[in-house]
Every structure is written in structure tokens, then in C-alpha cells.
Amino acid sequence: MEKLKHIIRTQDFDHEFLESLFKRTSEIKNELVSGKYPYSFSDSLNGRILASLFYEESTRTRFSFESAMLRLGGEVVGTEAAKLFSSATKGESLEDTIRIVDNYAHVIVLRHKQDDAAEIAAKYSEVPVINAGSGKGHHPTQTLLDLYTINEELGGIDGKKIAMIGDLANGRTVRSLAYILTKFKDVEIIFIAPENLKMKDDIKKHLREHKIKFSEKSSLEEVLPYIDIAYITRIQKERMSWWNYRKSRGKYKIGEKELNLMKKDARLMHPLPHVEEICLSPEIEQTDIRVAYFRQADNGLYVRMALLEYLLK
Amino acid sequence: MEKLKHIIRTQDFDHEFLESLFKRTSEIKNELVSGKYPYSFSDSLNGRILASLFYEESTRTRFSFESAMLRLGGEVVGTEAAKLFSSATKGESLEDTIRIVDNYAHVIVLRHKQDDAAEIAAKYSEVPVINAGSGKGHHPTQTLLDLYTINEELGGIDGKKIAMIGDLANGRTVRSLAYILTKFKDVEIIFIAPENLKMKDDIKKHLREHKIKFSEKSSLEEVLPYIDIAYITRIQKERMSWWNYRKSRGKYKIGEKELNLMKKDARLMHPLPHVEEICLSPEIEQTDIRVAYFRQADNGLYVRMALLEYLLK
Amino acid sequence: MEKLKHIIRTQDFDHEFLESLFKRTSEIKNELVSGKYPYSFSDSLNGRILASLFYEESTRTRFSFESAMLRLGGEVVGTEAAKLFSSATKGESLEDTIRIVDNYAHVIVLRHKQDDAAEIAAKYSEVPVINAGSGKGHHPTQTLLDLYTINEELGGIDGKKIAMIGDLANGRTVRSLAYILTKFKDVEIIFIAPENLKMKDDIKKHLREHKIKFSEKSSLEEVLPYIDIAYITRIQKERMSWWNYRKSRGKYKIGEKELNLMKKDARLMHPLPHVEEICLSPEIEQTDIRVAYFRQADNGLYVRMALLEYLLK
């Protein structure tokens, strides 16, 4: 694969890219965790500026990118609510915004409501664009940190059994993750979703084409003892009608009882923020090794550092 | 006293802590005022990141913390309106937000509407949390800069007579200041407040227990010639009913006449922003030495620098 | 001319200032375009902090200033929506805000709705204030980048024929540009505006006083083949009634046909964001040398870097 200029869609990642990115991610993580500042990468992006353009707010993702840039010695300009405060309100097109901002920064991190926003941005930008979430469609850096986490926590991805639970219709993280798992061997996927929020046919078709074993189940109790990863997502009420929300909320929950059905070396993941679909006490969250979602979020920082280095060095 | 890991409540400060912090604050201030960049501390927090999480907006306090961090060589990620833009809007708990953000930053500065927000944050954070104002209850760094200012302007705190004027019911600055003055000798406090905004009993009880002399008066003219510090506060209309506001606004004001009742070496303080409770011309504000509130605000920067150093070095 | 302490109004710039600023701008631009980091100026404002106080939002202008500061080695604290989030909402005067913020930063960049905001700020600030747009009146750094662009694209300003097209009543960029062109020789200006948005008499009077040749025309087709610069502006619907907007929108547009009426070495400029007054395809925008407005926006970065250096070194 040629070096990627932009990070737009999960589909663009091949096996080799993932392997090399994850190797670098682990190196960065180990150095940071050691706490021995200055790190080998502390000045690696000196003089480079990241522009964070968040048309949809996401403090967590934005902080993660900005912190990644700062730790590499770079700098940041940003807007946390471009939808409200940018020249979009004066009727400017995204293309034009990008054609201006690409002169103020060396990399643009874009979050936008529109499905094809990042692709448009990449077409007009003279600097790398990273898609930090576009509509329902893509959130490739989330997929990278998800995959990295599975790989790190389980020592590999090939052959793993992965349950995806919750809002599979609107959750871009599970859609992207299912998509990219086709690049690994002998993976098995089990979908568990409320009737009105099932995984869409496009993904199922893609899995069939790549001969990935998958099934749809309705009983958590039956599935949990079987799998290596339970990846549960929030019902995204902001992306559906009140009626659909009412029908689906609270249908699948993981509490202490459910957690204890899982194998000792299985892992519970979640893209966060979580609300009522996980009801574990903070104590269990802190002590049960199977609860992996805070480590998963932490990995976002390391993966994004590796990615910024990859794009800008 | 053990070294504080977090800065949450004014109550946690003892005499020794204050003395050592104020000494360092003065050193930093002197160097900065000299203007001889680079300063001895210009690289002291290189590679460290401060996250400013402002659920209630406060440009002044936020700038003060962020500027302090930058002057020590650190970096900043922040949100000026977490209430609107963070995952709190998706239903995430503060605990979870903190458990994520503590991996993106080395210190968290939190402002929140809820009285116990900073305590909750400190419980879950792996990095120091600084309370930059929580509900009506606490604003410990304001207390530090207030005390530092009294000490610097008057050459000491013991034995001083301090009038607190205005909204004593809702003003967390005066409540905290009254509280901590019990750690000093022979201080006398005079409360002057509209009938409906009087200092609450918990503080009065605390003062009695510590044998601090205090009284409640209603006449500014009588009190002003007597005291060393007049600490006046804004009627916080955002924290009361329109009716209460109407009854109390404009009741106590300091204009040129009142200022001139004060002793030549007394000082007028205010946590700012001030509105109609102070009606002095900009000229008098700039030339009358007794007007201390802009110097007081300036001290916020120096105290916060000393505090960040204390927590992170 | 004495060295300017603040950048408030276009009127304050004289010929010598412009010449020296543009010379430095070109040096900075050449170095940056070379891409050979570190640049001679990469550490030139180390330890200095810029405060961006945007009471009116403008991501583009804010990013441009912040990026300029960061590229000079400085740091930034900022608010993108001071109107919503600052102590202005508690009733604080701009004067007081400035008297606080000037201790947190070494330069203040202010954008405000009020025509005289920057002048007030400069009066009370102990650090340089840069007007990044105040009301309808002033936007001096836009004028600087406009002039710089004309000078660079045409190799000079003296003797040029400049058409100003669009909303000449509300457009502060065209008003300021017309004003400052009186400092150059043999310039000719042609105004083209909808009936209800014509250039105001104060500017026309000023041009007459300085014996600058100008005229008002209504036919684009007639004017375009004649001029060296077509400077077109957006109808600022946020500054007029719906009725006025309806009457004037779409009256003057530049599409491919109009562009081709222009001389081969003429230039089309726009302060951006543009909406329907320009209807050129992205391809033409990228390939036709006459389309200068993205280069013009890029120049904003370089001019602001030169300006920050000028004020802070």
C-alpha cells in the first residue's frame, strides 16, 4: 500500500499499515507510561500546527487529538463548535473553509455531521485531513484504537469471537469494526441488537463476501460465555426518533451478573460515553480486568500520536 | 501537613502551606515583573498538559490558569463550555469524563455548577484536580489570591479588620475567606449585607468556635473608617430570584465618597467582575492606591503558577 | 511616524509603515514557503502569550492570528465566543475585562460588535491591542493583507485601477481599502453596488479631498475589461433587513463569463467567505491565475506574523 495522505475511511487500512501503526503505538505507549520525560518523540512535531475543526462537539475525541499533538511537540488551533462559530454560519462551503485553514495548519482534524465531509475536505486540502467522525458513516481513528485494544488485550485478533451489542444500526464504531475484521483470519462475529436497531445489510453482505462467520442472536446470557470480546454501544438517541429510542433503550444491559458470565480472559469494550447500557460499580470497573473500556479510551491517545507521526514525518 | 494531591476546598490549607505558597508566589511575581525572559521557571513544566474543563463559563479564571500553565512551559487543552459541548450532553457522568481526561492531561482544572463536583473528580482522577469554582460552595484558588493580596498589600494578615460587604449568602469568595481567616491571629470581621443576603449561620458558628471576633452592621459610613480591608462582592443575580435581586441591588455601593471614608492605608478588594456596587471612575481606580482589585486579579496569575508548580513538580 | 503601540484603525498606517511591514511579510512568507524548519523566526516570540478575545465569532481570522503567534514561538489563550462565555454576560464592562486580561497576555486580539471597542480597549490595556474587526467600522489587518496582496500580485499599487463590487455600504473591508488607497499615487477606484448598498458619502468625501479619481458604475461588463483589481464582497445579510437583502442579493455576480472579461494580468479578490456572488468552479479557482482570493487569505497569516513581530519585539 502507498503511504496514506489522509485518514478518511476504515476501508483504506490494510494489514501492513495496521501492523506497523500498532507497533509504533506500543513503542510510544511504553515510553509514555515509563514517565521518563523528555521522550524520544517530545520534539518530533515541533513547529507543526494541528487545526481541530469540530462541527459536531466531542470533547473527548478533540482532547485526545490535541493532547497527542502537544505531546509530540506540536501546537494546536481549534474550534469546539464550528457549527455555531465558523463562517459556515455565513454560508461558506466546507471546501472553502478547508482551502483557507490548510494554510494555517499542517494537519486538519475534522468532525462533521455530513457523511462525506472528510472526503470533500481531503479533496481540497493541501495538508493531511483526519476524519474524527463524519455522520453515521466513518470514525476511522476509533476503529484503529478498538483494533489496537483487542490486539493488545488478547494478544492478537485472528481467531477471536467478538460480540457486538446495542445500537448496531446507528453505531459507526461497530459498523467500521465489523468491516475491518474481514482483514483478519478466522474471526467470528455475533450481533445482538434490539429489533429496530439491527446491523444493516451492507455490512452483512460484506462479511459474507469475505467469508467471515457471523450470526445474529437475541440472548446475552447465551452469547457472553462464548465470546472473547463483548463490544457494547450506547443507544444513540440523538440519531433516532423518540419512539425508536423508547423501544430499544434498556433492552441489553451489562451489569455484574452479565460480566460474570464472561470468560476470565474475555474483555468488555465500549466506545464511550456509556450510559445505562453498562451498570457496573466504579469499584468493579477499577478492579475487574475484563472491564477494558477505560484502557481502550486511553489507547486513543497513543494510536493518534502514532498516526500524527505517520502523516507528518 | 502532607503534600496536597488535589486543590479542592479552602479547608484543606494550613498555615504552613499558605506561607510556603505565598513565598513562592512572590518569587515568581518578582521575576515576571522584572521582565527578564527567560525566567528561572520558563521550562519548569515542559511536556505537561493542563486540561481546563469549564462546565460553567469563566473566561477570566480560565485565562488565568491557562496563562499560568503556559508561562511555566506547559501546554493546555480546554473547553470553555463543557456544559454545551462535552459528552455530558450525551448523559455521561462526571466520573467517567474524569477517568478519560486524566489520561490526556497531567492536571485537570474543573469548574462546575455542582457543589461536590471537584470532590467527585478528585476521587476518580489519577492526576491532580484543581477546583476552579464548584457551585456556591468552593473556589479555593480565589481564596488563595485574596489572602495573598491582603498579606502583600498590608504586610500581614494577623490583627487586621476586614469588612465583607454585599451578597454574603451566595458569594463563595467571602464565605471561604471568612472560613480561612480563622487560621490567623486577632482578625476581626464585620459583615454588611442586605437583609435577604446575610452571611449564613454555618460560617458564623465556625467563627465562634475559633473565637474570631465578628459583628454584623448595616451602615457602611460607620464601618469604613474603621477597617483595613473592605471586601465587596457583586449581587449574584444568576443565583437568586428576581425578587430577591430587586430587593438587594444597589443597597451597598462604594463610590468616591465612600472610598474617602477609608483609612489612607486601607484597601478595597473585589473578586470581579464588578457591576454597579462599585462606582468609581477609571481615573480614581488607576490612581488611588486603596483600589486594590485589579492588583488582586493580577495576583491570581502568580498564585496559580505557584500552585501548578506545587502540584506538578 | 512613531512606532504604533496598538493596531486599531487603518487610518493610523503611513506609507513608511506599510513599506516596512510588507518587506518583512515577504521575508517571512519566503522562508515559510521554503519549508526549511526551523525558521529564523521560530523562537522569536518564545514566552509571549496572545489572548484572542472574539466577541463576534470568526474562526478564519482567529485561526490566522493564533497560527501566526504559534509559528513565531508564542502561545495562545482564547475564547471563540466571548459574547456567550465571558464575564460580559455578568455585566462587566469591556474596560474591566481588558484591565484583567492584559496581565494574562502580552498582546490582545479583539473582535467586537461595537464600532469603538478596540479604541476603548487600547485606552485601558497595558499591552498592545490588535483590532480584529470592530462593528462596521474597522478591520485594519484585513486592509493590510488586501494591500499586501495587490502589491504582490501586481508588483505595486500606484497607478492601479480598482473596482469595488457588492455591499459597499456595510463592507468594512472595501471602506477601509478605499480609505488607505489615498496614500498611493494615481490610483483610480470604481464603485459598483446595488442601489441600496452604495458607498457612503464619508468615504467619497475623503477621496475627493485627497484627489483620488473615482466613479460609480452599474455595469460589470463595462468595467471588468478596464480594471486591474476586481474586489468583490459578500452581501452581509446579518447586517441588514431581510428586505434590503432580498433587493440586493444576486445583483452582481462573477462567473466564468465575467472572469473572462478581465485582463489576463488582472486579479479577482474577495475577503471571504464568499457565497453566491462568486460562481466559479473549483477547477477554475485552482487554475486561473486571476483568481487571487485564496492567496489573499493565505497572505493574512504572513502579514499577521509580521505585525506581531512588529508589536512585540
CSV table of N, CA, C and O in Angstrom, one decimal, chain A residues 64-165:
chain,number,residue,atom,x,y,z
A,64,SER,N,-8.2,14.2,22.9
A,64,SER,CA,-7.3,13.1,22.6
A,64,SER,C,-6.4,13.5,21.4
A,64,SER,O,-5.2,13.3,21.5
A,65,PHE,N,-6.9,14.1,20.4
A,65,PHE,CA,-6.1,14.5,19.3
A,65,PHE,C,-5.2,15.7,19.7
A,65,PHE,O,-4.0,15.7,19.3
A,66,GLU,N,-5.7,16.6,20.4
A,66,GLU,CA,-4.9,17.8,20.8
A,66,GLU,C,-3.8,17.4,21.7
A,66,GLU,O,-2.7,17.9,21.6
A,67,SER,N,-4.1,16.6,22.7
A,67,SER,CA,-3.1,16.1,23.6
A,67,SER,C,-2.0,15.3,22.9
A,67,SER,O,-0.8,15.5,23.1
A,68,ALA,N,-2.4,14.5,21.9
A,68,ALA,CA,-1.5,13.7,21.1
A,68,ALA,C,-0.5,14.7,20.4
A,68,ALA,O,0.7,14.5,20.4
A,69,MET,N,-1.1,15.7,19.8
A,69,MET,CA,-0.2,16.7,19.0
A,69,MET,C,0.7,17.4,20.0
A,69,MET,O,1.9,17.6,19.6
A,70,LEU,N,0.2,17.8,21.1
A,70,LEU,CA,1.1,18.6,22.1
A,70,LEU,C,2.2,17.7,22.6
A,70,LEU,O,3.3,18.1,22.8
A,71,ARG,N,1.9,16.4,22.8
A,71,ARG,CA,2.9,15.5,23.3
A,71,ARG,C,4.0,15.2,22.3
A,71,ARG,O,5.1,14.8,22.7
A,72,LEU,N,3.7,15.5,21.1
A,72,LEU,CA,4.7,15.3,20.0
A,72,LEU,C,5.5,16.6,19.7
A,72,LEU,O,6.2,16.7,18.8
A,73,GLY,N,5.2,17.6,20.5
A,73,GLY,CA,5.9,18.9,20.4
A,73,GLY,C,5.2,19.9,19.5
A,73,GLY,O,5.7,21.0,19.2
A,74,GLY,N,4.0,19.5,18.9
A,74,GLY,CA,3.3,20.3,18.0
A,74,GLY,C,2.4,21.3,18.8
A,74,GLY,O,2.4,21.4,20.0
A,75,GLU,N,1.7,22.1,18.0
A,75,GLU,CA,0.8,23.1,18.5
A,75,GLU,C,-0.6,22.9,18.0
A,75,GLU,O,-0.8,22.2,17.0
A,76,VAL,N,-1.6,23.6,18.5
A,76,VAL,CA,-3.0,23.4,18.2
A,76,VAL,C,-3.7,24.7,18.0
A,76,VAL,O,-3.6,25.6,18.8
A,77,VAL,N,-4.5,24.8,16.9
A,77,VAL,CA,-5.6,25.9,16.9
A,77,VAL,C,-6.9,25.1,16.7
A,77,VAL,O,-6.9,24.0,16.1
A,78,GLY,N,-8.0,25.6,17.3
A,78,GLY,CA,-9.1,24.8,17.2
A,78,GLY,C,-10.4,25.5,17.5
A,78,GLY,O,-10.5,26.6,18.0
A,79,THR,N,-11.5,24.9,17.1
A,79,THR,CA,-12.8,25.4,17.4
A,79,THR,C,-13.6,24.2,17.9
A,79,THR,O,-13.6,23.1,17.3
A,80,GLU,N,-14.3,24.4,19.1
A,80,GLU,CA,-15.0,23.2,19.6
A,80,GLU,C,-16.5,23.2,19.1
A,80,GLU,O,-17.2,22.3,19.4
A,81,ALA,N,-16.9,24.2,18.4
A,81,ALA,CA,-18.3,24.3,17.9
A,81,ALA,C,-18.3,25.0,16.6
A,81,ALA,O,-19.0,26.1,16.5
A,82,ALA,N,-17.7,24.5,15.6
A,82,ALA,CA,-17.6,25.1,14.3
A,82,ALA,C,-19.0,25.4,13.7
A,82,ALA,O,-19.2,26.4,13.0
A,83,LYS,N,-19.9,24.5,14.1
A,83,LYS,CA,-21.3,24.7,13.6
A,83,LYS,C,-21.9,26.0,14.0
A,83,LYS,O,-22.6,26.7,13.2
A,84,LEU,N,-21.5,26.4,15.2
A,84,LEU,CA,-22.1,27.7,15.7
A,84,LEU,C,-21.2,28.9,15.4
A,84,LEU,O,-21.7,30.0,15.2
A,85,PHE,N,-19.9,28.7,15.3
A,85,PHE,CA,-19.0,29.8,15.4
A,85,PHE,C,-18.2,30.1,14.1
A,85,PHE,O,-17.5,31.1,14.0
A,86,SER,N,-18.2,29.2,13.1
A,86,SER,CA,-17.4,29.4,12.0
A,86,SER,C,-18.1,30.1,10.9
A,86,SER,O,-19.3,30.4,11.0
A,87,SER,N,-17.4,30.3,9.8
A,87,SER,CA,-18.1,31.0,8.7
A,87,SER,C,-19.1,30.1,8.0
A,87,SER,O,-19.8,30.6,7.1
A,88,ALA,N,-19.2,28.9,8.4
A,88,ALA,CA,-20.3,28.1,7.9
A,88,ALA,C,-21.7,28.8,8.2
A,88,ALA,O,-22.6,28.7,7.4
A,89,THR,N,-21.7,29.5,9.3
A,89,THR,CA,-22.9,30.3,9.6
A,89,THR,C,-23.2,31.4,8.6
A,89,THR,O,-24.3,31.9,8.5
A,90,LYS,N,-22.2,31.8,7.9
A,90,LYS,CA,-22.4,32.9,6.9
A,90,LYS,C,-22.6,32.3,5.5
A,90,LYS,O,-22.6,33.0,4.5
A,91,GLY,N,-22.7,30.9,5.4
A,91,GLY,CA,-23.0,30.3,4.2
A,91,GLY,C,-21.8,29.8,3.4
A,91,GLY,O,-21.9,29.3,2.3
A,92,GLU,N,-20.6,29.8,4.1
A,92,GLU,CA,-19.4,29.3,3.4
A,92,GLU,C,-19.5,27.8,3.2
A,92,GLU,O,-19.9,27.1,4.1
A,93,SER,N,-19.0,27.3,2.1
A,93,SER,CA,-18.9,25.9,1.9
A,93,SER,C,-17.8,25.3,2.7
A,93,SER,O,-16.8,25.9,3.0
A,94,LEU,N,-17.9,24.0,3.0
A,94,LEU,CA,-16.8,23.3,3.7
A,94,LEU,C,-15.5,23.3,2.8
A,94,LEU,O,-14.4,23.5,3.3
A,95,GLU,N,-15.6,23.2,1.5
A,95,GLU,CA,-14.5,23.2,0.6
A,95,GLU,C,-13.7,24.5,0.8
A,95,GLU,O,-12.5,24.5,1.0
A,96,ASP,N,-14.4,25.6,0.9
A,96,ASP,CA,-13.7,26.9,1.0
A,96,ASP,C,-13.0,27.0,2.4
A,96,ASP,O,-11.9,27.5,2.5
A,97,THR,N,-13.8,26.6,3.4
A,97,THR,CA,-13.1,26.6,4.7
A,97,THR,C,-11.8,25.9,4.8
A,97,THR,O,-10.8,26.3,5.3
A,98,ILE,N,-11.9,24.7,4.2
A,98,ILE,CA,-10.7,23.8,4.1
A,98,ILE,C,-9.5,24.5,3.3
A,98,ILE,O,-8.4,24.5,3.8
A,99,ARG,N,-9.9,25.1,2.2
A,99,ARG,CA,-8.9,25.8,1.4
A,99,ARG,C,-8.2,27.0,2.1
A,99,ARG,O,-7.1,27.4,1.7
A,100,ILE,N,-8.9,27.5,3.1
A,100,ILE,CA,-8.3,28.6,3.9
A,100,ILE,C,-7.4,27.9,5.1
A,100,ILE,O,-6.3,28.3,5.3
A,101,VAL,N,-8.1,27.1,5.8
A,101,VAL,CA,-7.5,26.5,7.0
A,101,VAL,C,-6.2,25.7,6.7
A,101,VAL,O,-5.3,25.7,7.5
A,102,ASP,N,-6.1,25.1,5.5
A,102,ASP,CA,-5.0,24.3,5.2
A,102,ASP,C,-3.7,25.2,5.1
A,102,ASP,O,-2.6,24.7,5.1
A,103,ASN,N,-3.8,26.5,5.1
A,103,ASN,CA,-2.7,27.3,5.1
A,103,ASN,C,-2.3,27.7,6.6
A,103,ASN,O,-1.2,28.2,6.8
A,104,TYR,N,-3.2,27.5,7.5
A,104,TYR,CA,-2.9,27.9,8.9
A,104,TYR,C,-2.4,26.7,9.7
A,104,TYR,O,-2.0,26.9,10.8
A,105,ALA,N,-2.5,25.5,9.1
A,105,ALA,CA,-2.2,24.3,9.9
A,105,ALA,C,-1.5,23.3,9.0
A,105,ALA,O,-1.6,23.4,7.8
A,106,HIS,N,-0.8,22.3,9.6
A,106,HIS,CA,-0.1,21.3,8.9
A,106,HIS,C,-0.9,20.0,8.8
A,106,HIS,O,-0.6,19.0,8.1
A,107,VAL,N,-2.0,19.9,9.6
A,107,VAL,CA,-2.9,18.8,9.6
A,107,VAL,C,-4.3,19.3,10.1
A,107,VAL,O,-4.3,20.1,11.0
A,108,ILE,N,-5.3,18.8,9.5
A,108,ILE,CA,-6.7,19.2,9.9
A,108,ILE,C,-7.4,18.0,10.4
A,108,ILE,O,-7.5,16.9,9.8
A,109,VAL,N,-7.9,18.1,11.6
A,109,VAL,CA,-8.8,17.1,12.2
A,109,VAL,C,-10.2,17.5,12.1
A,109,VAL,O,-10.6,18.6,12.7
A,110,LEU,N,-11.0,16.8,11.4
A,110,LEU,CA,-12.4,17.3,11.1
A,110,LEU,C,-13.4,16.3,11.7
A,110,LEU,O,-13.4,15.1,11.4
A,111,ARG,N,-14.4,16.9,12.4
A,111,ARG,CA,-15.6,16.2,12.8
A,111,ARG,C,-16.8,16.9,12.2
A,111,ARG,O,-16.9,18.1,12.4
A,112,HIS,N,-17.7,16.2,11.6
A,112,HIS,CA,-18.7,16.8,10.8
A,112,HIS,C,-19.9,15.9,10.8
A,112,HIS,O,-19.8,14.7,10.8
A,113,LYS,N,-21.1,16.5,10.7
A,113,LYS,CA,-22.3,15.7,10.6
A,113,LYS,C,-22.6,15.0,9.3
A,113,LYS,O,-23.2,13.9,9.3
A,114,GLN,N,-22.0,15.5,8.3
A,114,GLN,CA,-22.2,15.0,6.9
A,114,GLN,C,-21.4,13.8,6.6
A,114,GLN,O,-20.2,13.8,6.9
A,115,ASP,N,-22.0,12.8,6.1
A,115,ASP,CA,-21.3,11.5,5.8
A,115,ASP,C,-20.0,11.7,5.0
A,115,ASP,O,-19.0,11.0,5.2
A,116,ASP,N,-20.0,12.5,4.0
A,116,ASP,CA,-18.9,12.6,3.1
A,116,ASP,C,-18.0,13.8,3.3
A,116,ASP,O,-17.2,14.2,2.5
A,117,ALA,N,-18.2,14.4,4.5
A,117,ALA,CA,-17.4,15.7,4.8
A,117,ALA,C,-15.9,15.5,4.7
A,117,ALA,O,-15.2,16.3,4.1
A,118,ALA,N,-15.4,14.4,5.3
A,118,ALA,CA,-13.9,14.2,5.3
A,118,ALA,C,-13.4,14.0,3.9
A,118,ALA,O,-12.3,14.4,3.5
A,119,GLU,N,-14.2,13.3,3.1
A,119,GLU,CA,-13.7,13.0,1.7
A,119,GLU,C,-13.6,14.3,0.9
A,119,GLU,O,-12.7,14.6,0.2
A,120,ILE,N,-14.7,15.2,1.1
A,120,ILE,CA,-14.6,16.5,0.4
A,120,ILE,C,-13.4,17.3,0.9
A,120,ILE,O,-12.7,17.9,0.2
A,121,ALA,N,-13.3,17.3,2.2
A,121,ALA,CA,-12.1,18.1,2.8
A,121,ALA,C,-10.8,17.6,2.2
A,121,ALA,O,-10.0,18.4,1.8
A,122,ALA,N,-10.6,16.3,2.2
A,122,ALA,CA,-9.4,15.7,1.7
A,122,ALA,C,-9.1,16.1,0.2
A,122,ALA,O,-8.0,16.4,-0.2
A,123,LYS,N,-10.2,16.2,-0.5
A,123,LYS,CA,-10.1,16.6,-2.0
A,123,LYS,C,-9.5,18.0,-2.1
A,123,LYS,O,-8.8,18.3,-3.1
A,124,TYR,N,-9.8,18.9,-1.2
A,124,TYR,CA,-9.4,20.3,-1.4
A,124,TYR,C,-8.3,20.7,-0.5
A,124,TYR,O,-7.7,21.8,-0.7
A,125,SER,N,-7.9,19.9,0.5
A,125,SER,CA,-6.9,20.3,1.4
A,125,SER,C,-5.5,20.0,0.9
A,125,SER,O,-5.2,19.0,0.3
A,126,GLU,N,-4.6,20.9,1.1
A,126,GLU,CA,-3.2,20.7,0.7
A,126,GLU,C,-2.4,20.0,1.9
A,126,GLU,O,-1.2,19.7,1.7
A,127,VAL,N,-3.1,19.9,3.0
A,127,VAL,CA,-2.4,19.2,4.1
A,127,VAL,C,-3.3,18.0,4.5
A,127,VAL,O,-4.4,17.9,4.1
A,128,PRO,N,-2.7,17.0,5.2
A,128,PRO,CA,-3.4,15.8,5.6
A,128,PRO,C,-4.7,16.2,6.4
A,128,PRO,O,-4.7,17.1,7.2
A,129,VAL,N,-5.8,15.4,6.1
A,129,VAL,CA,-7.0,15.5,6.8
A,129,VAL,C,-7.3,14.2,7.6
A,129,VAL,O,-7.1,13.1,7.0
A,130,ILE,N,-7.6,14.4,8.8
A,130,ILE,CA,-8.0,13.2,9.6
A,130,ILE,C,-9.5,13.3,9.9
A,130,ILE,O,-9.9,14.3,10.5
A,131,ASN,N,-10.2,12.2,9.6
A,131,ASN,CA,-11.6,12.2,9.8
A,131,ASN,C,-11.8,11.8,11.3
A,131,ASN,O,-11.5,10.7,11.7
A,132,ALA,N,-12.4,12.7,12.1
A,132,ALA,CA,-12.6,12.4,13.5
A,132,ALA,C,-14.1,12.1,13.8
A,132,ALA,O,-14.6,12.4,14.8
A,133,GLY,N,-14.7,11.5,12.7
A,133,GLY,CA,-16.1,11.2,12.8
A,133,GLY,C,-16.9,12.0,11.8
A,133,GLY,O,-17.0,13.2,11.9
A,134,SER,N,-17.6,11.3,10.9
A,134,SER,CA,-18.4,12.0,9.9
A,134,SER,C,-19.7,11.3,9.8
A,134,SER,O,-19.8,10.2,9.3
A,135,GLY,N,-20.8,12.0,10.3
A,135,GLY,CA,-22.1,11.4,10.2
A,135,GLY,C,-22.2,10.1,10.8
A,135,GLY,O,-21.6,9.8,11.8
A,136,LYS,N,-23.0,9.2,10.2
A,136,LYS,CA,-23.2,7.9,10.7
A,136,LYS,C,-22.1,7.0,10.1
A,136,LYS,O,-21.9,5.8,10.5
A,137,GLY,N,-21.4,7.5,9.2
A,137,GLY,CA,-20.5,6.7,8.3
A,137,GLY,C,-19.2,6.2,8.9
A,137,GLY,O,-19.0,5.0,9.2
A,138,HIS,N,-18.4,7.2,9.2
A,138,HIS,CA,-17.0,6.8,9.5
A,138,HIS,C,-16.4,7.4,10.7
A,138,HIS,O,-16.8,8.5,11.1
A,139,HIS,N,-15.5,6.7,11.4
A,139,HIS,CA,-14.8,7.2,12.5
A,139,HIS,C,-13.5,6.4,12.6
A,139,HIS,O,-13.3,5.6,13.5
A,140,PRO,N,-12.7,6.5,11.6
A,140,PRO,CA,-11.6,5.6,11.4
A,140,PRO,C,-10.6,5.5,12.6
A,140,PRO,O,-10.1,4.4,12.9
A,141,THR,N,-10.4,6.6,13.3
A,141,THR,CA,-9.4,6.5,14.4
A,141,THR,C,-10.0,5.8,15.6
A,141,THR,O,-9.3,5.2,16.3
A,142,GLN,N,-11.3,5.8,15.7
A,142,GLN,CA,-12.0,4.9,16.7
A,142,GLN,C,-11.7,3.5,16.4
A,142,GLN,O,-11.4,2.7,17.2
A,143,THR,N,-11.9,3.1,15.1
A,143,THR,CA,-11.6,1.7,14.7
A,143,THR,C,-10.2,1.3,15.0
A,143,THR,O,-10.0,0.2,15.5
A,144,LEU,N,-9.3,2.2,14.7
A,144,LEU,CA,-7.9,1.9,15.0
A,144,LEU,C,-7.6,1.6,16.5
A,144,LEU,O,-7.0,0.7,16.8
A,145,LEU,N,-8.2,2.5,17.3
A,145,LEU,CA,-8.0,2.2,18.8
A,145,LEU,C,-8.7,1.0,19.3
A,145,LEU,O,-8.3,0.3,20.2
A,146,ASP,N,-9.9,0.7,18.7
A,146,ASP,CA,-10.6,-0.5,19.0
A,146,ASP,C,-9.8,-1.7,18.7
A,146,ASP,O,-9.6,-2.6,19.5
A,147,LEU,N,-9.3,-1.8,17.4
A,147,LEU,CA,-8.5,-2.9,17.0
A,147,LEU,C,-7.2,-3.0,17.8
A,147,LEU,O,-6.8,-4.1,18.2
A,148,TYR,N,-6.6,-1.9,18.0
A,148,TYR,CA,-5.3,-1.9,18.8
A,148,TYR,C,-5.6,-2.5,20.2
A,148,TYR,O,-4.8,-3.3,20.7
A,149,THR,N,-6.7,-2.1,20.8
A,149,THR,CA,-7.1,-2.6,22.1
A,149,THR,C,-7.3,-4.1,22.1
A,149,THR,O,-6.9,-4.9,23.0
A,150,ILE,N,-8.1,-4.6,21.1
A,150,ILE,CA,-8.3,-6.1,21.0
A,150,ILE,C,-7.0,-6.8,20.9
A,150,ILE,O,-6.7,-7.8,21.6
A,151,ASN,N,-6.2,-6.3,20.0
A,151,ASN,CA,-4.9,-6.9,19.8
A,151,ASN,C,-4.0,-6.9,21.0
A,151,ASN,O,-3.4,-8.0,21.4
A,152,GLU,N,-4.0,-5.8,21.8
A,152,GLU,CA,-3.2,-5.7,22.9
A,152,GLU,C,-3.7,-6.6,24.1
A,152,GLU,O,-3.0,-7.3,24.8
A,153,GLU,N,-5.0,-6.5,24.3
A,153,GLU,CA,-5.6,-7.1,25.4
A,153,GLU,C,-5.7,-8.7,25.3
A,153,GLU,O,-5.5,-9.4,26.2
A,154,LEU,N,-5.9,-9.1,24.0
A,154,LEU,CA,-6.0,-10.6,23.8
A,154,LEU,C,-4.7,-11.2,23.1
A,154,LEU,O,-4.7,-12.4,22.9
A,155,GLY,N,-3.7,-10.3,22.8
A,155,GLY,CA,-2.5,-10.8,22.2
A,155,GLY,C,-2.7,-11.2,20.7
A,155,GLY,O,-2.0,-12.0,20.2
A,156,GLY,N,-3.7,-10.7,20.1
A,156,GLY,CA,-4.0,-11.0,18.7
A,156,GLY,C,-5.4,-10.8,18.3
A,156,GLY,O,-6.3,-10.7,19.2
A,157,ILE,N,-5.7,-10.8,17.0
A,157,ILE,CA,-7.1,-10.6,16.6
A,157,ILE,C,-7.6,-11.9,15.8
A,157,ILE,O,-8.7,-12.2,15.9
A,158,ASP,N,-6.7,-12.5,15.1
A,158,ASP,CA,-7.1,-13.7,14.4
A,158,ASP,C,-7.7,-14.7,15.3
A,158,ASP,O,-7.3,-15.0,16.4
A,159,GLY,N,-8.8,-15.3,14.8
A,159,GLY,CA,-9.5,-16.4,15.6
A,159,GLY,C,-10.4,-16.0,16.7
A,159,GLY,O,-10.9,-16.8,17.4
A,160,LYS,N,-10.5,-14.7,16.9
A,160,LYS,CA,-11.3,-14.2,18.1
A,160,LYS,C,-12.8,-14.2,17.8
A,160,LYS,O,-13.2,-13.9,16.7
A,161,LYS,N,-13.6,-14.4,18.9
A,161,LYS,CA,-15.0,-14.3,18.8
A,161,LYS,C,-15.5,-13.0,19.4
A,161,LYS,O,-15.3,-12.8,20.6
A,162,ILE,N,-16.2,-12.2,18.6
A,162,ILE,CA,-16.5,-10.9,19.0
A,162,ILE,C,-18.0,-10.6,18.9
A,162,ILE,O,-18.6,-10.7,17.9
A,163,ALA,N,-18.6,-10.3,20.1
A,163,ALA,CA,-20.0,-9.9,20.1
A,163,ALA,C,-20.1,-8.4,20.0
A,163,ALA,O,-19.4,-7.7,20.7
A,164,MET,N,-21.0,-8.0,19.1
A,164,MET,CA,-21.3,-6.5,19.0
A,164,MET,C,-22.8,-6.4,19.5
A,164,MET,O,-23.7,-7.0,19.0
A,165,ILE,N,-22.9,-5.5,20.5
A,165,ILE,CA,-24.2,-5.4,21.3
A,165,ILE,C,-24.7,-4.0,21.3
A,165,ILE,O,-23.9,-3.1,21.6
